Coordinates of C-alpha atoms in Angstrom, one line a residue:
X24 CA -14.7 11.3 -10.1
X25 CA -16.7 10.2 -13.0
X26 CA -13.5 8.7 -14.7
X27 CA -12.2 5.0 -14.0
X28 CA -9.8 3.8 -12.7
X29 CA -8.2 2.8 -16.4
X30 CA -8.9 6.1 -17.0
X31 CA -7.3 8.2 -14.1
X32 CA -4.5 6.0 -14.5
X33 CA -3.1 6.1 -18.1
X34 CA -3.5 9.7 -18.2
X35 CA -0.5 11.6 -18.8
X36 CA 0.5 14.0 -15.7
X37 CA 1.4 17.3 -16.7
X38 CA 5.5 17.8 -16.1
X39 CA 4.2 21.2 -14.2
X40 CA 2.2 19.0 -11.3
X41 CA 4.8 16.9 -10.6
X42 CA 7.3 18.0 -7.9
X43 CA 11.2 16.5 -7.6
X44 CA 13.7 16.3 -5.0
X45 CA 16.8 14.5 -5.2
X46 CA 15.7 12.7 -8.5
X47 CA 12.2 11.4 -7.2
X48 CA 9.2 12.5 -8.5
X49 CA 6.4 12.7 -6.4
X50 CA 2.5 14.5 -6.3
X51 CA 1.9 17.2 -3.3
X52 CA -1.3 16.0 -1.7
X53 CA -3.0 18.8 -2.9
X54 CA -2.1 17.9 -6.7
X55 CA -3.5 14.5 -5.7
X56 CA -6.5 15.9 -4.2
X57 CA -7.3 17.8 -7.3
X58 CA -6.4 15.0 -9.7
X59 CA -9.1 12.7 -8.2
X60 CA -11.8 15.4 -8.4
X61 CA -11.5 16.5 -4.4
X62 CA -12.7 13.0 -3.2
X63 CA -14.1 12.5 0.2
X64 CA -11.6 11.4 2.2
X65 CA -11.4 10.4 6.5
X66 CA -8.4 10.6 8.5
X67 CA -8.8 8.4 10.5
X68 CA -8.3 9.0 14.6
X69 CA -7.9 6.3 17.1
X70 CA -9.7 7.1 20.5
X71 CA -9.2 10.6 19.5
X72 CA -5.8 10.3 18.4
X73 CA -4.3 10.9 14.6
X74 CA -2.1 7.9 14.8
X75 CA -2.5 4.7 16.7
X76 CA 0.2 3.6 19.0
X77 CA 1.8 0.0 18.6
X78 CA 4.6 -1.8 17.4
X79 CA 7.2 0.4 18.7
X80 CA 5.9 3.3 16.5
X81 CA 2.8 4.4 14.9
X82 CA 0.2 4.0 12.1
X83 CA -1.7 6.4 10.4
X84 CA -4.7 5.4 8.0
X85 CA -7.3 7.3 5.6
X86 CA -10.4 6.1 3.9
X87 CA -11.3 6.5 1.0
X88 CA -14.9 5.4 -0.9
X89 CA -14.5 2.8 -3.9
X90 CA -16.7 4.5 -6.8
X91 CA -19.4 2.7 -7.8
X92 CA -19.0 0.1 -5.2
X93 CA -21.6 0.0 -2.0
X94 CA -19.4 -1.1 0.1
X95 CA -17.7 0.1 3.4
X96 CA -14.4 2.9 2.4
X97 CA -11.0 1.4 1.3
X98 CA -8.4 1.9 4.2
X99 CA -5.3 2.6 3.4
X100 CA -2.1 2.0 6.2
X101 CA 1.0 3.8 6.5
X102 CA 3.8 3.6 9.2
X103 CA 4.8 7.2 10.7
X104 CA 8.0 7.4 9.1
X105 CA 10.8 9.5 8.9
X106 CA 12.5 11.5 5.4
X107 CA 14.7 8.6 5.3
X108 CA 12.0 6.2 5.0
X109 CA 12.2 4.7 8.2
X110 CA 10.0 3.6 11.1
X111 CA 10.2 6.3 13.6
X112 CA 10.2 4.7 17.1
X113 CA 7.8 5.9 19.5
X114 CA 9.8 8.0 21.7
X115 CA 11.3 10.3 19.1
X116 CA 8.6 10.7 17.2
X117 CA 6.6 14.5 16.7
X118 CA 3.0 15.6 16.0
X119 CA 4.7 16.9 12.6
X120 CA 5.9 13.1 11.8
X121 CA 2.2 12.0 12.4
X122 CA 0.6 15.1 10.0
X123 CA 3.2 14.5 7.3
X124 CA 2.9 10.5 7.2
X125 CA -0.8 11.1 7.1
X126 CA -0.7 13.3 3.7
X127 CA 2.0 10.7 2.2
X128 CA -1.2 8.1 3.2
X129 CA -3.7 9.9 1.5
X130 CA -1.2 10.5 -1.8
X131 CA -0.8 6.8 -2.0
X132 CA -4.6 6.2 -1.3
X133 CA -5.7 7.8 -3.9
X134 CA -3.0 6.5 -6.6
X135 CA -4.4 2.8 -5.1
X136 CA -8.2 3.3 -5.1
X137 CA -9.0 6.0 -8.2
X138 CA -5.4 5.6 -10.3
X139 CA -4.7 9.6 -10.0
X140 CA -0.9 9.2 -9.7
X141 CA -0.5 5.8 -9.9
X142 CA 1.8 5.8 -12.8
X143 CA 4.7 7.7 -10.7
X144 CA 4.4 4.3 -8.4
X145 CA 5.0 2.4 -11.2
X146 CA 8.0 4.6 -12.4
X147 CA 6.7 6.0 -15.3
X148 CA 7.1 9.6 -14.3
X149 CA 3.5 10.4 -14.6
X150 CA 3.4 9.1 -17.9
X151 CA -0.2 7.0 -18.1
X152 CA 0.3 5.7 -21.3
X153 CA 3.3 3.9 -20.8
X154 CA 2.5 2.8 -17.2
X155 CA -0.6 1.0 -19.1
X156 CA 1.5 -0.4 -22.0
X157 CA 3.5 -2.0 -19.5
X158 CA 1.0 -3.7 -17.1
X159 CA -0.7 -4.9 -20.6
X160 CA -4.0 -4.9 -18.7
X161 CA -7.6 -3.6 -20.4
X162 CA -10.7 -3.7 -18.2
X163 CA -12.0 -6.5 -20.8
X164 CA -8.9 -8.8 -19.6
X165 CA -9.2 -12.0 -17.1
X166 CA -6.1 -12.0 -15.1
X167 CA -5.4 -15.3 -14.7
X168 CA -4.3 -16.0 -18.3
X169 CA -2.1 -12.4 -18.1
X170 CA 1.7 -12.7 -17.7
X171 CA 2.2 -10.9 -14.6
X172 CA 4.8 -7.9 -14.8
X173 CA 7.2 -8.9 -12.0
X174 CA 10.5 -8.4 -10.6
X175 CA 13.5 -8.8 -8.9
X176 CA 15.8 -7.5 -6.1
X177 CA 18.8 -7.9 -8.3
X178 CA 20.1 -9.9 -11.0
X179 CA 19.5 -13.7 -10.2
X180 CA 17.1 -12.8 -7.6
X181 CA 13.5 -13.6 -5.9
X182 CA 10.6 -12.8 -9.0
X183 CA 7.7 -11.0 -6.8
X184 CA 5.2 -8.8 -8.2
X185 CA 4.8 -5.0 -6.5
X186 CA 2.0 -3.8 -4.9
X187 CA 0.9 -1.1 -7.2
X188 CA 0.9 -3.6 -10.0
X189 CA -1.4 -6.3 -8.1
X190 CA -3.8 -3.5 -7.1
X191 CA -3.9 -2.0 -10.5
X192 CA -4.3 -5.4 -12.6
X193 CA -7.5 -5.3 -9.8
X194 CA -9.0 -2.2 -10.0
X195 CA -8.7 -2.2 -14.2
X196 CA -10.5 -5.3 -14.4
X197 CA -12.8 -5.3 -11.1
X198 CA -13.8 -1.5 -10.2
X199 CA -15.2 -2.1 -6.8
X200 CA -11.8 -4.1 -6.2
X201 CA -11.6 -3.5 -2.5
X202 CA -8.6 -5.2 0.3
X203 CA -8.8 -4.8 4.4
X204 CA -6.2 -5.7 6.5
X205 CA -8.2 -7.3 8.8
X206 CA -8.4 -6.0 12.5
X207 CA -8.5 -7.8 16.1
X208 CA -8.9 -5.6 19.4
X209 CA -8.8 -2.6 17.4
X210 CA -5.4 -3.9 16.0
X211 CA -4.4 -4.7 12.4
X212 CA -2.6 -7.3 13.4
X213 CA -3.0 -10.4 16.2
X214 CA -0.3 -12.1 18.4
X215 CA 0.3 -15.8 18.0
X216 CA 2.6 -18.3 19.6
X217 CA 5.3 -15.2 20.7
X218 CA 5.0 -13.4 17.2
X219 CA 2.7 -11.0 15.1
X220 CA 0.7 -12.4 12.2
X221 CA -1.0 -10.0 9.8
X222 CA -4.3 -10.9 7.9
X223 CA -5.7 -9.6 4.9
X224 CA -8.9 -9.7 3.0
X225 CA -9.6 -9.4 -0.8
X226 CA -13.0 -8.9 -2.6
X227 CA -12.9 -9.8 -6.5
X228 CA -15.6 -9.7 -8.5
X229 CA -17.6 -11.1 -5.5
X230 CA -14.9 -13.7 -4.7
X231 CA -13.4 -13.2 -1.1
X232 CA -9.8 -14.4 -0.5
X233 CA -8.1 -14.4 3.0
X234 CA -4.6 -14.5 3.4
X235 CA -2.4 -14.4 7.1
X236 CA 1.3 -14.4 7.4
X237 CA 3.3 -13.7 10.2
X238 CA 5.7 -10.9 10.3
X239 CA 9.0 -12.3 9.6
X240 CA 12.7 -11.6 8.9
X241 CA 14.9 -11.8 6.3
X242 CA 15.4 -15.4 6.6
X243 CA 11.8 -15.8 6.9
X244 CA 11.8 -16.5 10.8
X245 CA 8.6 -15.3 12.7
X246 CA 10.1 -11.5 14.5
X247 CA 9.5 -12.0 18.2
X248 CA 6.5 -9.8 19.1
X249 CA 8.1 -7.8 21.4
X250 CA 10.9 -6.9 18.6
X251 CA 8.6 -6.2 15.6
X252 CA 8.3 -2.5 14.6
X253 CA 5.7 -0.5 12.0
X254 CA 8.7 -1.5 9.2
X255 CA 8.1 -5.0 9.9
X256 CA 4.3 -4.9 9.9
X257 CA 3.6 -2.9 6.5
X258 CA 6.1 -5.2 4.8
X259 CA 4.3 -8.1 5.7
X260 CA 1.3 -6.3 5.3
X261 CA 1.8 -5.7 1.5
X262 CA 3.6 -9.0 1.2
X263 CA -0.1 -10.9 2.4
X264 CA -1.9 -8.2 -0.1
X265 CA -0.1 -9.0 -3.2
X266 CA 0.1 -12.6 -2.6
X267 CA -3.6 -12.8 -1.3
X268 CA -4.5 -11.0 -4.7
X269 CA -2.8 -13.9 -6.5
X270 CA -4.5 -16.9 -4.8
X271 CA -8.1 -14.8 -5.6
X272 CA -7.8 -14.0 -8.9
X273 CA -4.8 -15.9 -10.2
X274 CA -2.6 -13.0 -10.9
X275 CA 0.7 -14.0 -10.8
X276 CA 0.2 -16.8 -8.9
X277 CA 2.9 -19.0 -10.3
X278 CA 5.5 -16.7 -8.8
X279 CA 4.3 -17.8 -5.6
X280 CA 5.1 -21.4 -6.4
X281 CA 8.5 -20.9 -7.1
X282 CA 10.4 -18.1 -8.5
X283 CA 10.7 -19.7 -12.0
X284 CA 7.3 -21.1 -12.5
X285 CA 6.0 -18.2 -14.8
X286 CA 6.2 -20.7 -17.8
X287 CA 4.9 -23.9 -18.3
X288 CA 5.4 -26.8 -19.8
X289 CA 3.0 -29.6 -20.4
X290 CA 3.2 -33.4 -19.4
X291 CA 2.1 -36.3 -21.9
X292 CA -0.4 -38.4 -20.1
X293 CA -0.2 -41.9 -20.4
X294 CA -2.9 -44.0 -21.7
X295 CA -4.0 -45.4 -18.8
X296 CA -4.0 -42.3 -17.0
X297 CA -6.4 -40.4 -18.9
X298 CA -10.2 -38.8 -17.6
X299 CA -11.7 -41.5 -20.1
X300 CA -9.9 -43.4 -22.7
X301 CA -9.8 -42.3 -26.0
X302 CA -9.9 -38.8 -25.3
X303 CA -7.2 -36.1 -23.9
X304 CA -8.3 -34.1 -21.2
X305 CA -8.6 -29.8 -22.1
X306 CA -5.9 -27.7 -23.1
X307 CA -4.9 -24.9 -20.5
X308 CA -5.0 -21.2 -22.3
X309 CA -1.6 -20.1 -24.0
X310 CA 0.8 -18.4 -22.1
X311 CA 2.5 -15.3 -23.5
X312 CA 6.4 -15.8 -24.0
X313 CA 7.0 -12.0 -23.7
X314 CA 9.2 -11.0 -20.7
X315 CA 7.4 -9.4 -18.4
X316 CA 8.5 -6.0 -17.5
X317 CA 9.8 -4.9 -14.7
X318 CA 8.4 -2.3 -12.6
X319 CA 10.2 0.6 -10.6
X320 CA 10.3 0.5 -6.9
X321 CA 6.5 1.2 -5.4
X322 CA 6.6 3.2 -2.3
X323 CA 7.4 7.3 -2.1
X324 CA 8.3 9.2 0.9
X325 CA 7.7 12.8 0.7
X326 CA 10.6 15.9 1.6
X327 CA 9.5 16.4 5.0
X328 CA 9.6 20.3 6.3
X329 CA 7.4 22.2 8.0
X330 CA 7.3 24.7 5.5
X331 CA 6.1 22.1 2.6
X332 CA 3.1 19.7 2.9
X333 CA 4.2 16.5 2.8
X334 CA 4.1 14.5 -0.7
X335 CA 4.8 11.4 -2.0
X336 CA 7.6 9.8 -4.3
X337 CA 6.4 7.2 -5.9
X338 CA 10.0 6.1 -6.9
X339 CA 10.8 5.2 -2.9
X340 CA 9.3 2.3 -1.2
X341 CA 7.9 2.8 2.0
X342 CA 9.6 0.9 4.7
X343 CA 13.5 -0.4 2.9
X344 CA 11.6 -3.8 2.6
X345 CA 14.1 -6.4 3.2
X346 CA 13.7 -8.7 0.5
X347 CA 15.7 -11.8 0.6
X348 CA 16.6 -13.7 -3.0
X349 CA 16.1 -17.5 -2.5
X350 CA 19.6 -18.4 -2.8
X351 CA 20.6 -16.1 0.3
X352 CA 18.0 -15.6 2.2
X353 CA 19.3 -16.2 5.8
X354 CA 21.7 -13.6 4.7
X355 CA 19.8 -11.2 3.0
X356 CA 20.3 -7.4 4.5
X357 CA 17.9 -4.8 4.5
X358 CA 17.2 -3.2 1.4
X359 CA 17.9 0.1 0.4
X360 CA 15.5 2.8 -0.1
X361 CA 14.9 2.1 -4.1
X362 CA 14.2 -1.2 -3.4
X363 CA 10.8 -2.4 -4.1
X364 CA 8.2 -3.1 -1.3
X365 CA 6.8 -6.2 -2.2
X366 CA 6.9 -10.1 -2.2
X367 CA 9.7 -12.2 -2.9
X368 CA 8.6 -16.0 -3.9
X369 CA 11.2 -18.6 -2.8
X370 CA 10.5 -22.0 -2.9
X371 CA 10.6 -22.2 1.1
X372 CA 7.8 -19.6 1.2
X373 CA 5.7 -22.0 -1.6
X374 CA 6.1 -24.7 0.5
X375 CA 4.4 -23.5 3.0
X376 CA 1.4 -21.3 1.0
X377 CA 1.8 -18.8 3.8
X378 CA 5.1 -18.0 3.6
X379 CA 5.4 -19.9 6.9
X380 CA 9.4 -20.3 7.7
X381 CA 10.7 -23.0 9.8
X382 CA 11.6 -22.6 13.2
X383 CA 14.1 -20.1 14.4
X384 CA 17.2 -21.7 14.9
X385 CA 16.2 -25.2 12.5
X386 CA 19.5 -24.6 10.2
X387 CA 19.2 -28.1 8.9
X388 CA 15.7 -27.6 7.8
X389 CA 16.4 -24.4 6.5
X390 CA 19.7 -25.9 4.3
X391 CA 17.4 -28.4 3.1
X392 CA 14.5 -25.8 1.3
X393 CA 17.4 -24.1 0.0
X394 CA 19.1 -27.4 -1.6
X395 CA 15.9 -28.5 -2.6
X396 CA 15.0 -25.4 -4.1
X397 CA 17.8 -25.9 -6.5
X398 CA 17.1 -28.8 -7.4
X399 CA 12.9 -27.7 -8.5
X400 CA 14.8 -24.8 -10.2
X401 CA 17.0 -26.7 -12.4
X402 CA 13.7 -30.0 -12.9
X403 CA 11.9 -26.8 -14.2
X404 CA 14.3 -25.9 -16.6
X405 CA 15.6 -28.7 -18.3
X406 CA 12.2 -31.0 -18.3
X407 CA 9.7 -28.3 -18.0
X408 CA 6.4 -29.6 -15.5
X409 CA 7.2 -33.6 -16.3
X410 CA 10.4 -32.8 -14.4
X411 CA 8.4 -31.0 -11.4
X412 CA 5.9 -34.1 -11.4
X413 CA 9.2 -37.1 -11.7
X414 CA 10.7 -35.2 -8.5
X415 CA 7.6 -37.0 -6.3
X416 CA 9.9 -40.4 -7.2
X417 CA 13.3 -38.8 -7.2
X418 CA 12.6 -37.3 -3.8
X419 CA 11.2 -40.1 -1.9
X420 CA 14.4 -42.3 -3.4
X421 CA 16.9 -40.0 -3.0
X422 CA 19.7 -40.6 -0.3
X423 CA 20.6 -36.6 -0.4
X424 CA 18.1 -35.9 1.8
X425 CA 16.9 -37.5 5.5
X426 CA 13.5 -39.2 6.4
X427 CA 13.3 -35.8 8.5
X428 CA 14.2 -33.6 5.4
X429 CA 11.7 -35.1 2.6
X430 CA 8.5 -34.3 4.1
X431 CA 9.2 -30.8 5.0
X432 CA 10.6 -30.9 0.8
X433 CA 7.1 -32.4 -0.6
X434 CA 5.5 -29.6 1.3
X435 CA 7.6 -27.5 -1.0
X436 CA 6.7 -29.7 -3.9
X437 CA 3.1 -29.6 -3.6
X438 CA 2.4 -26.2 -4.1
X439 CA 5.2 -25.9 -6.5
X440 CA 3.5 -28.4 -8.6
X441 CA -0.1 -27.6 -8.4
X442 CA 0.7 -23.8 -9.5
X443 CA 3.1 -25.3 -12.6
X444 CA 0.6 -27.7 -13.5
X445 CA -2.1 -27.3 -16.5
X446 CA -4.9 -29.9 -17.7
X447 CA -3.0 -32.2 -19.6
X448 CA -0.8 -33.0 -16.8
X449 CA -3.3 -33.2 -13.6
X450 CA -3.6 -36.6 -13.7
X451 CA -0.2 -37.4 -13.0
X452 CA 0.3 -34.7 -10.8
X453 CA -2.7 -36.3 -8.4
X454 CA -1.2 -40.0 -9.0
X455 CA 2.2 -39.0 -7.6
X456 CA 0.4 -36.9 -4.8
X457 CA -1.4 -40.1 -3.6
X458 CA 1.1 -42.2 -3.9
X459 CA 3.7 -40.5 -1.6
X460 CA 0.4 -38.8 0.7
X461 CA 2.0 -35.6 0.0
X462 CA -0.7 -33.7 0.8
X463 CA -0.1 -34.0 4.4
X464 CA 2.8 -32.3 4.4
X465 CA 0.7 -29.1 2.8
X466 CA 1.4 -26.4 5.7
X467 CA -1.6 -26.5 7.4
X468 CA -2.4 -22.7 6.9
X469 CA -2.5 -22.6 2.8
X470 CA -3.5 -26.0 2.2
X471 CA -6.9 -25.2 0.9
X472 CA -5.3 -22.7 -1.4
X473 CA -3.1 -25.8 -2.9
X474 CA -6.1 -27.7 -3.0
X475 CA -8.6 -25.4 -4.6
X476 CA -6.3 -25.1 -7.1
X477 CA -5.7 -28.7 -7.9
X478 CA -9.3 -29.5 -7.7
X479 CA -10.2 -26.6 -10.5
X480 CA -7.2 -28.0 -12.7
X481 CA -8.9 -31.5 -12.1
X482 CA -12.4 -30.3 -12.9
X483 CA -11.7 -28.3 -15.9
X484 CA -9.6 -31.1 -17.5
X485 CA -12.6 -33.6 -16.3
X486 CA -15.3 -30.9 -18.0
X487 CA -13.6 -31.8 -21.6
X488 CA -14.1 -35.3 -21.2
X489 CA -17.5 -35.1 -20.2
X490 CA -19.4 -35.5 -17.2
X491 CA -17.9 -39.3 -16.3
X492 CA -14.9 -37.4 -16.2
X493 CA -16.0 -34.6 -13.8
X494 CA -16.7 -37.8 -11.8
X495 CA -13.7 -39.5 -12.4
X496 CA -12.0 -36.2 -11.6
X497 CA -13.4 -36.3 -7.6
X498 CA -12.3 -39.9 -7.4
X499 CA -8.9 -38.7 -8.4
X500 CA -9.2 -35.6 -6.1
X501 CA -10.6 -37.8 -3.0
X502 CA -7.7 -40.8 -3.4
X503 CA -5.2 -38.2 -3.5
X504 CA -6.0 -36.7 -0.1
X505 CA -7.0 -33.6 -1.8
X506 CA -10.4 -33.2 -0.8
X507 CA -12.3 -35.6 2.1
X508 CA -15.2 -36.9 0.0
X509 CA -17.2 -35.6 -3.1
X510 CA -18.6 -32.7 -0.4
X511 CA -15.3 -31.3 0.1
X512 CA -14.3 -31.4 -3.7
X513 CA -17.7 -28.7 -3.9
X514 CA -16.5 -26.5 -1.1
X515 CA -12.6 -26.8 -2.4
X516 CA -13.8 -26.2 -6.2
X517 CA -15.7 -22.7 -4.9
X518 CA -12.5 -21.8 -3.5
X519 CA -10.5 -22.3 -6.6
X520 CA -12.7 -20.6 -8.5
X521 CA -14.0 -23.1 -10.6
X522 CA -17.3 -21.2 -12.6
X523 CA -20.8 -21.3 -11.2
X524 CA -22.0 -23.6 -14.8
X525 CA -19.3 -26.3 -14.0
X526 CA -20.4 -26.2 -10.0
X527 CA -23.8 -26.6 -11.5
X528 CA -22.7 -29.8 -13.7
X529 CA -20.5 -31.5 -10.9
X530 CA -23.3 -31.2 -8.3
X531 CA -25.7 -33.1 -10.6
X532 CA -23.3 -35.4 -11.7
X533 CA -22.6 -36.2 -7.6
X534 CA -26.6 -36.7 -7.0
X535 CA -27.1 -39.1 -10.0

């Protein structure tokens, strides 16, 4: 295992190691095993058992150690499923279910932590080369200024980015890249207010991340806990991952502000509205205009006999995610077995950060995301982010939507906004954010992600003023109901990932 990550996965895969059945390629656990240089690897037991019990079903889980890293072995989950991909319940499940969803585990494992196989998750068909062509990611690359490779459900659908992707554009660029799903009672998973909210932890480059969402439907409404099976857990497991891997290193974090967001457009600021007069605040890094491409479906379910070890085919996700597009989500059915597993992005699931619906049953609420969402979708594309910022106005004046409709819509606009927005247009982004207190209608649970990424914006575009504008950039941060006082802009600016020299700069411009 002396090769990295980069390495193990742009290598070509020999046509000979890679078995087919039906049309999917997949890698037999042994080819895996071999691949990755016979790796130590843990099955792990729960009080003595291979799988552990709950949800309806069952879980299996192997860890794996991260090379190079001293840290505590990369777990990965997997749901004891059946050859058709599916959760199998409890009662008519078999010992052979457990054994064969536990080498399918360790195939996918190893693609995720070393890279060995990786490319047939990405639908390349073991071909390394062109599986790193497409991600367009070198280990010398910071991943917040690369376009994301995302896609779709179908034409005109949710952007999200996979899995496979977000853990790759990780482990290239970070190799001691490590995620936990985090665990209460022995549980990966905790149950709140009738439902079942999943939590997960990232580690990049010394940066820690967490990110909880509960585990929800197809028209995002929290699954009663009782009702929730293993299908429903990993799909909200890999949904927090991928996100939670945006908000920490700034992958592909516009998808999550609205599904159109990948591009953006910059604001003129007025006069009076700049750091310090005289001079314009710093230019945000160009985005590529290339299309991202889109990767295959992620998971891979392996022929199931007794007579054959279990594999997995990278070119089947793992659970039929149900993955609602924005403009019918309420309606969305399940997916089908090529669909991909991960995250769609609509601009209900922005507004709330943590992909928070509203209540069960709140139709009208519900209506109004959706009609709203149209409305940020079109702003977007005929005025770029000057149209995103004029919507603050246009919302609070419009007679389209109730005094009970418009707060629950500039919670949608706030993160929408702050993810859209560079430098030149912070200003005005914070002026219309005070001036309608739209920070309080932040959901509760992702508000510090909204505002450690405003505060960084605001810092960096304060930085190339100079340091009465790192200054003036806390005033503007505090007025707005971003942060509580200059304290708070510190702690929010760690979070957002603003660099150690300019934490260094703010805190002694704060104590002069």
């Amino acid at each position: 295992m002396n090769k990295s990550f980069y390495d193990a996965m742009s290598a070509v895969i020999d046509k000979s190691e890679i078995a087919n059945k039906a049309g999917l390629s997949y890698l037999s656990a042994a080819t895996a095993m071999r691949l990755a240089g016979r790796p130590n690897v843990e099955f792990v037991d729960f009080d003595g058992k291979p799988q552990l019990d709950c949800l309806n079903g069952a879980l299996v889980a192997v860890d794996l150690v991260i090379p190079g890293a001293d840290l505590k072995p990369q777990r990965m989950w997997l749901p004891v499923m059946d050859q058709e991909n599916r959760a199998i319940d409890s009662s008519k499940m078999t010992l052979t279910d457990v054994n064969n969803s536990r080498q399918r585990c360790l195939v996918k494992a190893i693609a995720a932590v070393y890279g060995d196989g990786l490319s047939l998750y990405l639908g390349c068909d073991g071909d390394g080369v062109a599986a790193a062509k497409m991600l367009g990611i070198e280990p010398t690359s910071n991943l917040p200024d690369v376009q994301a490779v995302v896609a779709t459900l179908n034409e005109g659908g949710a952007p999200y980015v996979e899995w496979n992707v977000a853990i790759a554009a990780c482990r290239i660029t970070d190799p001691s890249f490590s995620w936990s799903v985090v665990e209460w009672n022995g549980l990966p998973f905790r149950t709140v207010m009738g439902g079942v909210m999943v939590d997960v932890d990232t580690v990049y480059k010394g940066k820690s991340q967490r990110l909880s969402l509960p585990v929800m439907d197809a028209a995002f409404n929290p699954i009663p806990a009782a009702k929730v099976t293993t299908f429903d857990w990993n799909k909200a497991v890999m949904r927090a991952l991928t996100k939670c891997i945006a908000f920490n290193t700034g992958y592909g974090l516009s998808v999550y502000a609205n599904d159109e967001f990948g591009n953006k457009s910059k604001a003129k600021v007025d006069d009076g509205q700049k750091f310090s007069e005289g001079k314009d605040g710093g230019k945000g890094g160009k985005k590529s205009n290339a299309k991202a491409e889109t990767p295959a479906p992620a998971e891979t379910p392996a022929p199931e006999t007794a007579a054959k070890e279990t594999a997995v085919e990278p070119k089947v996700e793992e659970t039929k995610v149900e993955t609602p597009a924005p403009e019918a989500a309420a309606t969305e059915s399940a997916a089908t077995a090529t669909a991909p597993v991960e995250t769609p992005a609509p601009a209900e699931a922005a507004a709330q950060a943590t992909e928070t619906p509203a209540p069960a049953g709140d139709n009208a609420v519900a209506d109004c995301v959706t009609r709203f969402k149209g409305v940020l979708q079109k702003r977007r594309a005929a005025d770029g982010t000057p149209g995103i910022i004029k919507l603050f106005s246009d919302l609070n004046g419009s007679a389209k939507y109730t005094a009970e409709e418009k707060p629950v819509c500039f919670g949608v606009l706030v993160p929408a906004a702050a993810a859209c927005t560079a430098e030149d247009d912070i200003v005005n982004l914070l002026g219309e954010i005070k001036t309608y207190k739209a920070m309080d209608f932040v959901a509760a649970d992702g508000r510090d992600v909204v505002a450690g990424k405003l505060t960084a914006t605001a810092l960096k575009a304060g930085l190339a003023v100079s340091d009465d504008g790192l200054l003036n950039a806390v005033t503007l941060l505090v007025d707005a109901g971003v942060a509580a006082n200059s304290g708070d802009v510190m702690r929010l600016a760690k979070l957002g990932g603003v660099p150690a020299e300019t934490m260094d700069l703010l805190l002694a411009a704060i104590e002069q």
